[in-house]
Each structure stands twice: as structure tokens, then as C-alpha cells.
mmCIF file with all atom_site columns, C-alpha atoms in Angstrom:
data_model
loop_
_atom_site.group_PDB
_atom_site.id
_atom_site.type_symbol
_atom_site.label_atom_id
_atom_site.label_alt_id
_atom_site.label_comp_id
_atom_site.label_asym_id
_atom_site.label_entity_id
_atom_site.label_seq_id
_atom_site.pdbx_PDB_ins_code
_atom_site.Cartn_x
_atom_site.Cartn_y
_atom_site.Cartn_z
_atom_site.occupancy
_atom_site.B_iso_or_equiv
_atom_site.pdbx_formal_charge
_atom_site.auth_seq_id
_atom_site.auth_comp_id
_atom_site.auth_asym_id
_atom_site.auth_atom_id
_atom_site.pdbx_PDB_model_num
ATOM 1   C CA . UNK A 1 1   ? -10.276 -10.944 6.287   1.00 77.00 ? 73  UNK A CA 1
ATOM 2   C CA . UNK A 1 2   ? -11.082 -10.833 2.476   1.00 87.00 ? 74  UNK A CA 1
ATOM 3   C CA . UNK A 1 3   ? -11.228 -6.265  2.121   1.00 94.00 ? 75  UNK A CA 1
ATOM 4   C CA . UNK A 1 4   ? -8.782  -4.073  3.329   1.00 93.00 ? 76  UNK A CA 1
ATOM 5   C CA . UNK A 1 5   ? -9.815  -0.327  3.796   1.00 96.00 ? 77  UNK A CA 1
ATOM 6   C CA . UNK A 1 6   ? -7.366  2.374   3.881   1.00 95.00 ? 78  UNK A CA 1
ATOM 7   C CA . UNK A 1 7   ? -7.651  5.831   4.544   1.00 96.00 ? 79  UNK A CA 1
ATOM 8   C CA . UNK A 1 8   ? -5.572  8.311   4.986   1.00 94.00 ? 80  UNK A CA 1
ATOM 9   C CA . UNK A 1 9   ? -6.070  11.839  7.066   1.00 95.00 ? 81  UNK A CA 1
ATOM 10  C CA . UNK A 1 10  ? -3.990  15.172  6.297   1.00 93.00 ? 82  UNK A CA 1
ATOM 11  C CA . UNK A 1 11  ? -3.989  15.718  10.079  1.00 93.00 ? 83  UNK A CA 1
ATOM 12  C CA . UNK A 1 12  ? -2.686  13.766  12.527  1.00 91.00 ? 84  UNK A CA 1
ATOM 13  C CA . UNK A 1 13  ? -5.532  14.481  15.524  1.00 89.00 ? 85  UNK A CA 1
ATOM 14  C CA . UNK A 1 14  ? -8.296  13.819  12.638  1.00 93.00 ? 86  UNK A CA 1
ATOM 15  C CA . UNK A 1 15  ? -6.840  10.786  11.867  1.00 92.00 ? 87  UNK A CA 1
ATOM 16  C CA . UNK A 1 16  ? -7.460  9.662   15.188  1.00 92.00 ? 88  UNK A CA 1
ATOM 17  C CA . UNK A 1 17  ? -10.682 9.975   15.820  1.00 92.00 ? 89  UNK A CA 1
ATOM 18  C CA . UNK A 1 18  ? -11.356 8.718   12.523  1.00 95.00 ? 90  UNK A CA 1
ATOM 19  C CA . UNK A 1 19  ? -10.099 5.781   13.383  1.00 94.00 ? 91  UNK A CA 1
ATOM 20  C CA . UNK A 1 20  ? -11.645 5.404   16.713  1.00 92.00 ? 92  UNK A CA 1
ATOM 21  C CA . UNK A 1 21  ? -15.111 6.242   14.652  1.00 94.00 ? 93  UNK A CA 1
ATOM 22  C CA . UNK A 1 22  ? -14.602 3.521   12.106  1.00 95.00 ? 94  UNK A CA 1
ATOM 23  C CA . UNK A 1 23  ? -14.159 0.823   14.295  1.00 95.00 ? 95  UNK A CA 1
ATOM 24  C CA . UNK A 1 24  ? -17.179 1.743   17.017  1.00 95.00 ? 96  UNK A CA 1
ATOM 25  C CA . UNK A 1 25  ? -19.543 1.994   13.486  1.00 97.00 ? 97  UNK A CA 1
ATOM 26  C CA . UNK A 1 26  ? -18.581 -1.196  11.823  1.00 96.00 ? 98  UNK A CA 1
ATOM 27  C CA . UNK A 1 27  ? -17.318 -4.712  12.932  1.00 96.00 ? 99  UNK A CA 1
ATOM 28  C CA . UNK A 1 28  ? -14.097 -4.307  11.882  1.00 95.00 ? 100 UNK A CA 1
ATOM 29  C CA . UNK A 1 29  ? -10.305 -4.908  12.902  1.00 91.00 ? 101 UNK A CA 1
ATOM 30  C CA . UNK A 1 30  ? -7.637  -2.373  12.990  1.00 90.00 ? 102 UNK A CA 1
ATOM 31  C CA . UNK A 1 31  ? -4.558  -3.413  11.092  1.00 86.00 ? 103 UNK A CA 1
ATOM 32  C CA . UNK A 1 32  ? -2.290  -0.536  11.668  1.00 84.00 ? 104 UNK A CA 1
ATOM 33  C CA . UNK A 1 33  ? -2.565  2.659   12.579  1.00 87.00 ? 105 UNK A CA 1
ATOM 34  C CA . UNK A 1 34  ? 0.108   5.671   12.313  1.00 86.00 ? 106 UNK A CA 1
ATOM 35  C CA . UNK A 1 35  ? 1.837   9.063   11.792  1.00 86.00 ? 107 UNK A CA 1
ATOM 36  C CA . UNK A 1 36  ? 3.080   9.097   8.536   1.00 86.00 ? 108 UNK A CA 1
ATOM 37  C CA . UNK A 1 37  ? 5.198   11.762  7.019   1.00 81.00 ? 109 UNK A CA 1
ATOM 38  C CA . UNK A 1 38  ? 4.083   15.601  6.195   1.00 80.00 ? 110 UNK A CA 1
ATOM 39  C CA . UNK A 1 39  ? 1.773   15.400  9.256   1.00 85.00 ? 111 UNK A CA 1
ATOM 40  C CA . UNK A 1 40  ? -0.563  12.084  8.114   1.00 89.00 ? 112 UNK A CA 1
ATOM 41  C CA . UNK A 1 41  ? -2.373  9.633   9.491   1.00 92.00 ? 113 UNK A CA 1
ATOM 42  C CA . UNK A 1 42  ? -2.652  6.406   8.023   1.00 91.00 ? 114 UNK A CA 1
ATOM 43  C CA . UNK A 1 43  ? -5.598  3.810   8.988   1.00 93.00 ? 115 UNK A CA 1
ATOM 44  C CA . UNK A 1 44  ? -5.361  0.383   7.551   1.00 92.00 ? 116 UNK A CA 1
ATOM 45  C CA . UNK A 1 45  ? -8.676  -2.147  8.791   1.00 92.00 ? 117 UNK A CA 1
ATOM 46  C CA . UNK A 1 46  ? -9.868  -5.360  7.535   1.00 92.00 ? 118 UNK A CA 1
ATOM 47  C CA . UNK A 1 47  ? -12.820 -7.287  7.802   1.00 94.00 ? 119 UNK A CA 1
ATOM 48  C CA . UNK A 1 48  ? -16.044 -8.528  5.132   1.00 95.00 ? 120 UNK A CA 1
ATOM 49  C CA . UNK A 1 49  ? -16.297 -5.972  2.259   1.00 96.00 ? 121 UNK A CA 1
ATOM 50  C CA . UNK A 1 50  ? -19.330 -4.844  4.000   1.00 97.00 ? 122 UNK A CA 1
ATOM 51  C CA . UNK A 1 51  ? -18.185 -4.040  6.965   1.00 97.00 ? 123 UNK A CA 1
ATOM 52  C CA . UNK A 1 52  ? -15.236 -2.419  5.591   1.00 97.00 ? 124 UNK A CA 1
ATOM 53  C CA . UNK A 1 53  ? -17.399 -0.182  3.219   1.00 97.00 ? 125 UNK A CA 1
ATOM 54  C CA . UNK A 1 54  ? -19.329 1.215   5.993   1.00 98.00 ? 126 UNK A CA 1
ATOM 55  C CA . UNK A 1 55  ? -16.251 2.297   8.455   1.00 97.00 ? 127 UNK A CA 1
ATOM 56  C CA . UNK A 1 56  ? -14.071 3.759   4.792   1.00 97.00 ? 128 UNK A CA 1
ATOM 57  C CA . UNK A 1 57  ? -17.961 5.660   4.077   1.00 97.00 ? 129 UNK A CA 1
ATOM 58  C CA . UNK A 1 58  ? -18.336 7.093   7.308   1.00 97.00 ? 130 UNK A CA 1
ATOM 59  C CA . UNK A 1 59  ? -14.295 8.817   7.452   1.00 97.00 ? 131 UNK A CA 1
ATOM 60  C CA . UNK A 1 60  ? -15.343 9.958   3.576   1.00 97.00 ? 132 UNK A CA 1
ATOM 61  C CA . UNK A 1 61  ? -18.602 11.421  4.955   1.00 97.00 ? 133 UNK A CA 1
ATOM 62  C CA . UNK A 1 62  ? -16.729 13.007  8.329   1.00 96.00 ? 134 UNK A CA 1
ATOM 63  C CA . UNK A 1 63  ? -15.599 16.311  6.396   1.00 94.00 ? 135 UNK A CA 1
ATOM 64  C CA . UNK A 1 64  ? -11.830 15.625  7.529   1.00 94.00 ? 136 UNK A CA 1
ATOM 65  C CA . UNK A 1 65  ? -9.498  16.349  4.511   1.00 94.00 ? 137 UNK A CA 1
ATOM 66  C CA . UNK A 1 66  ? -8.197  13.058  3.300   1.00 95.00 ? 138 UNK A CA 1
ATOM 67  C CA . UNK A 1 67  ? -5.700  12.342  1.181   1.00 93.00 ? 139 UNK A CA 1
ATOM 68  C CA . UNK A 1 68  ? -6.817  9.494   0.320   1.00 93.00 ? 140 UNK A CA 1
ATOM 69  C CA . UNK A 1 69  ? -9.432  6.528   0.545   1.00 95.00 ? 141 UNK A CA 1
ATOM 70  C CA . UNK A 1 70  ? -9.527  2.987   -0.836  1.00 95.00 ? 142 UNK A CA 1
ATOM 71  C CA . UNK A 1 71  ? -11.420 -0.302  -0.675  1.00 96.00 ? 143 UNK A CA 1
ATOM 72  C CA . UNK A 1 72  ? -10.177 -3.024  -1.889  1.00 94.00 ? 144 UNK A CA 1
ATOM 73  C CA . UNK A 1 73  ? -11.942 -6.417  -2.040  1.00 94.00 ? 145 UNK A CA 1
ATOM 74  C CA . UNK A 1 74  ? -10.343 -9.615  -2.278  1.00 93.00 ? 146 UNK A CA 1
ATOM 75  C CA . UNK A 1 75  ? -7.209  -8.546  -1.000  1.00 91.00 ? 147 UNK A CA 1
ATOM 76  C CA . UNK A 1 76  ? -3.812  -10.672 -2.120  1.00 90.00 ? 148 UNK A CA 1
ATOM 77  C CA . UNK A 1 77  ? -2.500  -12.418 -0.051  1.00 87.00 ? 149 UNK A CA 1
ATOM 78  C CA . UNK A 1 78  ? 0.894   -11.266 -0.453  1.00 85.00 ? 150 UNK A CA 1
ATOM 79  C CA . UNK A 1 79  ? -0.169  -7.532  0.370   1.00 88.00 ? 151 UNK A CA 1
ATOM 80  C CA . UNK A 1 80  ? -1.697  -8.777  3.489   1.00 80.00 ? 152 UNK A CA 1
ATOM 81  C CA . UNK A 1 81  ? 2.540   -10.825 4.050   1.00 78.00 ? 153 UNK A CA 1
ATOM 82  C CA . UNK A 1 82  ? 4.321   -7.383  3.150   1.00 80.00 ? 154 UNK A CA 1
ATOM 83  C CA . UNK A 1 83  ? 1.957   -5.015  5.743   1.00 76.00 ? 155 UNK A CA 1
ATOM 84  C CA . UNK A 1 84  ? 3.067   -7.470  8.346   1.00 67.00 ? 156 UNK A CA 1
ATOM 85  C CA . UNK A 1 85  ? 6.668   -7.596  7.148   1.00 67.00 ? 157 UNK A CA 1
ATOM 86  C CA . UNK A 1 86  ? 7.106   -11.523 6.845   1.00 55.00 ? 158 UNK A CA 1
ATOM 87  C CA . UNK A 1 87  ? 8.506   -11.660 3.249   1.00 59.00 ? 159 UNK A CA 1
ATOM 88  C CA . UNK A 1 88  ? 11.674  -13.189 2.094   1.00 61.00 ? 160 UNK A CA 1
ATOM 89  C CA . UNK A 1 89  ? 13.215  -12.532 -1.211  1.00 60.00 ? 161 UNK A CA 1
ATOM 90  C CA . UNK A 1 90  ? 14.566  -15.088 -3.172  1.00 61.00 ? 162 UNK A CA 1
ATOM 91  C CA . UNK A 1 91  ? 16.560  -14.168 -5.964  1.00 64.00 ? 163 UNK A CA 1
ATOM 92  C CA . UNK A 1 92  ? 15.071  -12.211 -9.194  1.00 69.00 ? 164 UNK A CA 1
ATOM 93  C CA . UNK A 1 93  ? 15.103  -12.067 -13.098 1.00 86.00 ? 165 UNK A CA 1
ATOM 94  C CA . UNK A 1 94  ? 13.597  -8.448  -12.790 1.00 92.00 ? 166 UNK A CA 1
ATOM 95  C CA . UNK A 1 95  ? 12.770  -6.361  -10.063 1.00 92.00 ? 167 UNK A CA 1
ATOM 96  C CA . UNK A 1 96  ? 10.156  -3.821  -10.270 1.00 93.00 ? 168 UNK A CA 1
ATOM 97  C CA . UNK A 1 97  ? 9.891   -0.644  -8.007  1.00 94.00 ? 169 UNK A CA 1
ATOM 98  C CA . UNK A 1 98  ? 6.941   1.576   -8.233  1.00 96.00 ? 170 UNK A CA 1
ATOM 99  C CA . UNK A 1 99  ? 6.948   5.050   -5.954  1.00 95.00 ? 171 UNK A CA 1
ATOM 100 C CA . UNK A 1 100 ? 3.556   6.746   -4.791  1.00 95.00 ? 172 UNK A CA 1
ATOM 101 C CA . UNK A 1 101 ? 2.165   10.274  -3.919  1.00 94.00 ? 173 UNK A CA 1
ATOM 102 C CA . UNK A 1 102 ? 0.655   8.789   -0.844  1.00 93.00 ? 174 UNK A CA 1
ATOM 103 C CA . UNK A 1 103 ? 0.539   5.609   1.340   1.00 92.00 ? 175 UNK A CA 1
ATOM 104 C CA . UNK A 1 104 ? -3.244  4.696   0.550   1.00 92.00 ? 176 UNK A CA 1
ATOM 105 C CA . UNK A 1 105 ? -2.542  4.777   -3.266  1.00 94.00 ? 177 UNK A CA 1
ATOM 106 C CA . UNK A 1 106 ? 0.431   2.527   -3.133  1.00 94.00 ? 178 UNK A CA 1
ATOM 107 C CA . UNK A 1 107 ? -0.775  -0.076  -0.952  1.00 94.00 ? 179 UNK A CA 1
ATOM 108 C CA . UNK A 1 108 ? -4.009  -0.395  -3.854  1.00 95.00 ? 180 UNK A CA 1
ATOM 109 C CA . UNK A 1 109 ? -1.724  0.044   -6.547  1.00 96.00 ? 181 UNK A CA 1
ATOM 110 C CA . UNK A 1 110 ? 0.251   -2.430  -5.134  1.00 96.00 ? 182 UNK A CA 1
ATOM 111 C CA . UNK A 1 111 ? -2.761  -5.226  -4.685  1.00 95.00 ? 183 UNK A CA 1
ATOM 112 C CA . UNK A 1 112 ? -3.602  -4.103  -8.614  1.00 96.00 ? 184 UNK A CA 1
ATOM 113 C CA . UNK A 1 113 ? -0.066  -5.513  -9.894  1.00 96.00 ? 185 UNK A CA 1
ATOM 114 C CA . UNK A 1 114 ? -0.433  -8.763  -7.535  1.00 95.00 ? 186 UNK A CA 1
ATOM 115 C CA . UNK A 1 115 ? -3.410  -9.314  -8.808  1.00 94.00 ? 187 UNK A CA 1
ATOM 116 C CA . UNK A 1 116 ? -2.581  -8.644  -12.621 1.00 93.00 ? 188 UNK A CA 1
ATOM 117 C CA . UNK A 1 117 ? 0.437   -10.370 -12.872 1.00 91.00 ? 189 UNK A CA 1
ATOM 118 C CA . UNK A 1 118 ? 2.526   -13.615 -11.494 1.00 89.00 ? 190 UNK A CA 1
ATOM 119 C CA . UNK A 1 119 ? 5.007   -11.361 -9.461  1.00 94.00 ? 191 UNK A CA 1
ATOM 120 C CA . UNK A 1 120 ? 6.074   -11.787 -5.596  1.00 92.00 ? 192 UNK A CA 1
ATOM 121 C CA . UNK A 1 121 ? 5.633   -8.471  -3.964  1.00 92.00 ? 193 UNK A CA 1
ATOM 122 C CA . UNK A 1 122 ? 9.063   -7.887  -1.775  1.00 89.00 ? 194 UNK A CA 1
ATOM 123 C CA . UNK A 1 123 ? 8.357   -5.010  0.184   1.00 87.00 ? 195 UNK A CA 1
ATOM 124 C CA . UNK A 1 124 ? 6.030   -1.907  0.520   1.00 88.00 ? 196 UNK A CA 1
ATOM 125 C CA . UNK A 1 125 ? 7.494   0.770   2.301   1.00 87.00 ? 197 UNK A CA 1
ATOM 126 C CA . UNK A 1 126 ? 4.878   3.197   3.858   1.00 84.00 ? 198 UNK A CA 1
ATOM 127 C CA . UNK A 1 127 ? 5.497   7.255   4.476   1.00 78.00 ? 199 UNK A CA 1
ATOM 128 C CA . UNK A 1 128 ? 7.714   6.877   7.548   1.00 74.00 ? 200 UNK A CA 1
ATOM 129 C CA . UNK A 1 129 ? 11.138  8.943   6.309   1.00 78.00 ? 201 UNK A CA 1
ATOM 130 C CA . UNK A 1 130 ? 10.042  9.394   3.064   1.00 82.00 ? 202 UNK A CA 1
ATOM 131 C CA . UNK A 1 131 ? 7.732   12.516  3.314   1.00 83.00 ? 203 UNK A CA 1
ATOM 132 C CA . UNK A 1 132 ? 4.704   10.876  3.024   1.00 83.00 ? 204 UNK A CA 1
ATOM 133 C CA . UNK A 1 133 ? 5.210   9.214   -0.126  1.00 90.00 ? 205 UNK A CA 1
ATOM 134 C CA . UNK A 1 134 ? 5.113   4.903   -0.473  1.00 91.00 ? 206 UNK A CA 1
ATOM 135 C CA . UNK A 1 135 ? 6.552   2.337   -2.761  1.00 92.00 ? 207 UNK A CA 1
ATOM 136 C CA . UNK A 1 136 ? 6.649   -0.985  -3.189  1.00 93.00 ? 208 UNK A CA 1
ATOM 137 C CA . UNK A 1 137 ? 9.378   -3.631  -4.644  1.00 91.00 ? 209 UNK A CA 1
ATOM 138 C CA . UNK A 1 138 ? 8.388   -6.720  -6.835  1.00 93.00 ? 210 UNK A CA 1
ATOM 139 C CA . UNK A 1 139 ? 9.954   -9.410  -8.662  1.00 92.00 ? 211 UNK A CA 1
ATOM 140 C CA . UNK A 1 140 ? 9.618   -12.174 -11.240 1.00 93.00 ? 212 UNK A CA 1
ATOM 141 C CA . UNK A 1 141 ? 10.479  -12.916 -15.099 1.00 93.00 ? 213 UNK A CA 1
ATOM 142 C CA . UNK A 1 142 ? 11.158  -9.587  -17.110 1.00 94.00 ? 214 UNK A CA 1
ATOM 143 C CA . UNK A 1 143 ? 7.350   -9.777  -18.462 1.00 95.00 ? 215 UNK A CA 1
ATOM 144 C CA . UNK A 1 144 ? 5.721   -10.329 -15.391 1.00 95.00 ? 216 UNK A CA 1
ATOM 145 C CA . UNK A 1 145 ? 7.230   -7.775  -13.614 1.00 95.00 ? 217 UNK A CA 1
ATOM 146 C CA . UNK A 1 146 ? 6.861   -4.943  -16.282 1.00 96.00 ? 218 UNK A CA 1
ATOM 147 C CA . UNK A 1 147 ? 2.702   -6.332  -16.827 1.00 97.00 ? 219 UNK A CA 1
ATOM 148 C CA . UNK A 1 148 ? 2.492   -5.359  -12.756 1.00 97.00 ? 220 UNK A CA 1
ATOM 149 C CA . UNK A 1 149 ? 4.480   -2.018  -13.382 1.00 97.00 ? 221 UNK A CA 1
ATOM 150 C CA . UNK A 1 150 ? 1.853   -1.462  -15.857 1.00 97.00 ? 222 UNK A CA 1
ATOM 151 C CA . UNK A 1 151 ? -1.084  -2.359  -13.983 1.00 97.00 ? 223 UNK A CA 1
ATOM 152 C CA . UNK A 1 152 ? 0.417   -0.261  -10.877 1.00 97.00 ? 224 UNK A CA 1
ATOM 153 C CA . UNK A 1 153 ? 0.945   2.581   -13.370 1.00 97.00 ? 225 UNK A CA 1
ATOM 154 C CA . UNK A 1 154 ? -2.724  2.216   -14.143 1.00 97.00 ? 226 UNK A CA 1
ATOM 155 C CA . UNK A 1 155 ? -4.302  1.813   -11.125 1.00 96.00 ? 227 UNK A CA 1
ATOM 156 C CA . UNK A 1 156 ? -1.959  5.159   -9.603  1.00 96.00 ? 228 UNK A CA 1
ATOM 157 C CA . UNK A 1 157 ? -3.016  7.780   -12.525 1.00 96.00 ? 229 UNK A CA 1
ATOM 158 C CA . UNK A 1 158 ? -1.847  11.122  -11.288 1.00 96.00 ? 230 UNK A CA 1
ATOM 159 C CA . UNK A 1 159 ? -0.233  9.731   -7.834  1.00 95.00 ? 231 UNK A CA 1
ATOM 160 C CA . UNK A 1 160 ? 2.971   7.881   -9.689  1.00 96.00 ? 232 UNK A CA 1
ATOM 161 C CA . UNK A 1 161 ? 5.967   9.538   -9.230  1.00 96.00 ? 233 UNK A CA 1
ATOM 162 C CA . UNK A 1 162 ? 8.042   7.016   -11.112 1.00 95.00 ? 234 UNK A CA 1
ATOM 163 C CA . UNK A 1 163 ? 8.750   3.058   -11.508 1.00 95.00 ? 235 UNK A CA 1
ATOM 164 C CA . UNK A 1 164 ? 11.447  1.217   -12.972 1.00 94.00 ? 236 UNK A CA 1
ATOM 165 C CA . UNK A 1 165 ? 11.848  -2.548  -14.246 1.00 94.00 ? 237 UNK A CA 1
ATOM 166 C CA . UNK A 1 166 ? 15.701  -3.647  -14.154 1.00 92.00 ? 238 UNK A CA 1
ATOM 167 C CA . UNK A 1 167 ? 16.324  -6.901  -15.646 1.00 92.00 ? 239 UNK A CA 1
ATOM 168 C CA . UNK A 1 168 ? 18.974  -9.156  -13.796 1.00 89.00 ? 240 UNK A CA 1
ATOM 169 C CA . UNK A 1 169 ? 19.263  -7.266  -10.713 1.00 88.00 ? 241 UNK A CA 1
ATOM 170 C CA . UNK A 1 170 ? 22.465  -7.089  -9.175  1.00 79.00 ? 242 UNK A CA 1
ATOM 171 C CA . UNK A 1 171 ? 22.031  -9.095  -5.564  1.00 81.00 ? 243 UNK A CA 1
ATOM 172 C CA . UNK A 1 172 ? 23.399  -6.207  -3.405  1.00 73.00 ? 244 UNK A CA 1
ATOM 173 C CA . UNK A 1 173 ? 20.697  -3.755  -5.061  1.00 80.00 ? 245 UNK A CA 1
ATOM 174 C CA . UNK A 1 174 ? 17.936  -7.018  -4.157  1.00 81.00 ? 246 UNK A CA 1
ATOM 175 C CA . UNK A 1 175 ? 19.171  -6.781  -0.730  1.00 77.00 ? 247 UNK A CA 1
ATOM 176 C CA . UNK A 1 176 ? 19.473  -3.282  -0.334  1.00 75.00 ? 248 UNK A CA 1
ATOM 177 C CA . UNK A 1 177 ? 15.511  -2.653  -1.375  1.00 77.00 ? 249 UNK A CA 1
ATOM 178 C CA . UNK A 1 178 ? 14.324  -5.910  0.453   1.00 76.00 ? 250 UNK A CA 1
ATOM 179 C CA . UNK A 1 179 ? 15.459  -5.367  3.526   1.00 69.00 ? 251 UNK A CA 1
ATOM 180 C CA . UNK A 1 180 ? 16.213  -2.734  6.572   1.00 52.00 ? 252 UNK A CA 1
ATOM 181 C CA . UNK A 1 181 ? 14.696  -0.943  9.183   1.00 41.00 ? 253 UNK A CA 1
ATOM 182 C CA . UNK A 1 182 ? 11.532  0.057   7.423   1.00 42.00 ? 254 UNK A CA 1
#
């Protein structure tokens, strides 16, 4: 699996059937599929960028109201860990923690600061409890981790709430963010 499309549906029954649309018109696999906060629906499916083009296309093209869509090629690997929940923090020089408008937007945000940056994404909390909103929780040297605030900043535009680089986190804040029932 090398693209990850995400989309995300302002209704819940929408959401639904766009999912069950985008996997009958493209060879793709379903990743996870939910209720979100404030009523969503989030659809996260991988497969060739192709593939994954033509299933994100046809929810754009549907005339649901989305919040959002995204299609992101060459997927990190570490985005792919934290979706599936298998991450274990070690301990940090800096932490980073970057908080979304929506799920979508965070999870390509987040794949922007792997990408730009020599971080080790810690956690990406998605909508559940949180009305909706995402973030996600990094960490590496003080540099690193503020290049991949920047490059989340960036890639987010007008759907960052706020992010914050603390230098020499204490451990019971590490643990705290890194881990629980989300």
C-alpha cells in the first residue's frame, strides 16, 4: 500500500455509502472506517495511487458535503504504525503537538512533517471525544521537531488550531500524550 485516501463526510449515513461506493469502483482496501465527532464519518483506504485517486474522485464527485478530502502518495511509514496504534515512545529532546480542524487534514498534515523532517510520530488521535477535531504528537531534537511543526503548519493553512514545541519534556507529560484509551 504506497497512497492513503481519506475522506471525510459531514453526515454519518453519507459517509456510508460513500464508503461502500469507493470500494465497489476501485480496487482498493478499507483501512478504517468510523463515526467521528459532530456527526462525521471518516473513511481511510489504501491501495496504488491510482486506484486510490479514482475511489477519493468518485466521493468528491457524489455531491455529499465533505469536510474534507486528501490523497496522499507515498505514504510514511510511520503514519501507516500510528493509524494502527503500534508505536512506542522512547524518550524525547522535544515533543511537538499539532491540533486540527478535522481528522482528514491532520492525518496529511501529519504525513507532511514525517516526511519533512527526522521526527518519530507518537500518536495521532482522530475525532472520537474531541468534537471532531485531530492531532498528532511527535518527537526528536529541538530542530527537527519545530521543522515538522512548520511543515504541519504549512500543509494545515486555515485548519490549525494551534501547535506547540516544548523542549525537554517532562516524562509524565510524554506519557500522558503517548498513551491511553484513544
Amino acid at each position: 500500500m504506497d497512497t492513503l485516501g481519506l475522506v471525510e463526510s459531514r453526515s454519518i449515513a453519507a459517509g456510508v455509502n460513500l464508503a461502500d461506493g469507493m470500494v465497489k469502483v476501485a480496487q482498493v482496501e478499507l483501512v478504517r472506517a468510523g463515526t467521528i465527532c459532530s456527526g462525521r464519518y471518516f473513511i481511510c483506504l489504501g491501495g496504488d495511487r491510482q486506484a486510490v485517486q479514482t475511489a477519493v474522485s468518485h466521493a468528491e464527485q457524489s455531491g455529499s458535503a465533505l469536510a474534507g478530502s486528501y490523497v496522499i502518495s507515498g505514504v510514511s511509514p510511520q503514519v501507516l504504525a500510528v493509524l494502527k496504534k503500534s508505536v512506542q515512545p522512547g524518550t524525547p529532546g522535544a515533543l511537538g503537538v499539532v491540533e486540527c480542524r478535522t481528522v482528514s487534514a491532520g492525518i496529511a498534515a501529519a504525513d507532511a512533517a514525517v516526511k519533512r523532517s527526522g521526527i518519530s510520530l507518537l500518536r495521532l488521535v482522530t475525532g472520537q471525544g474531541i468534537n471532531g477535531k485531530s492531532y498528532f504528537v511527535f518527537s526528536g531534537d529541538v530542530a527537527s521537531v519545530q521543522e515538522a511543526a512548520d511543515a504541519a503548519k504549512t500543509a494545515l493553512g486555515r485548519h490549525l488550531i494551534e501547535s506547540a514545541v516544548i523542549a525537554r519534556p517532562d516524562a509524565s507529560v510524554v506519557r500522558a500524550l503517548t498513551s491511553g484509551v484513544r
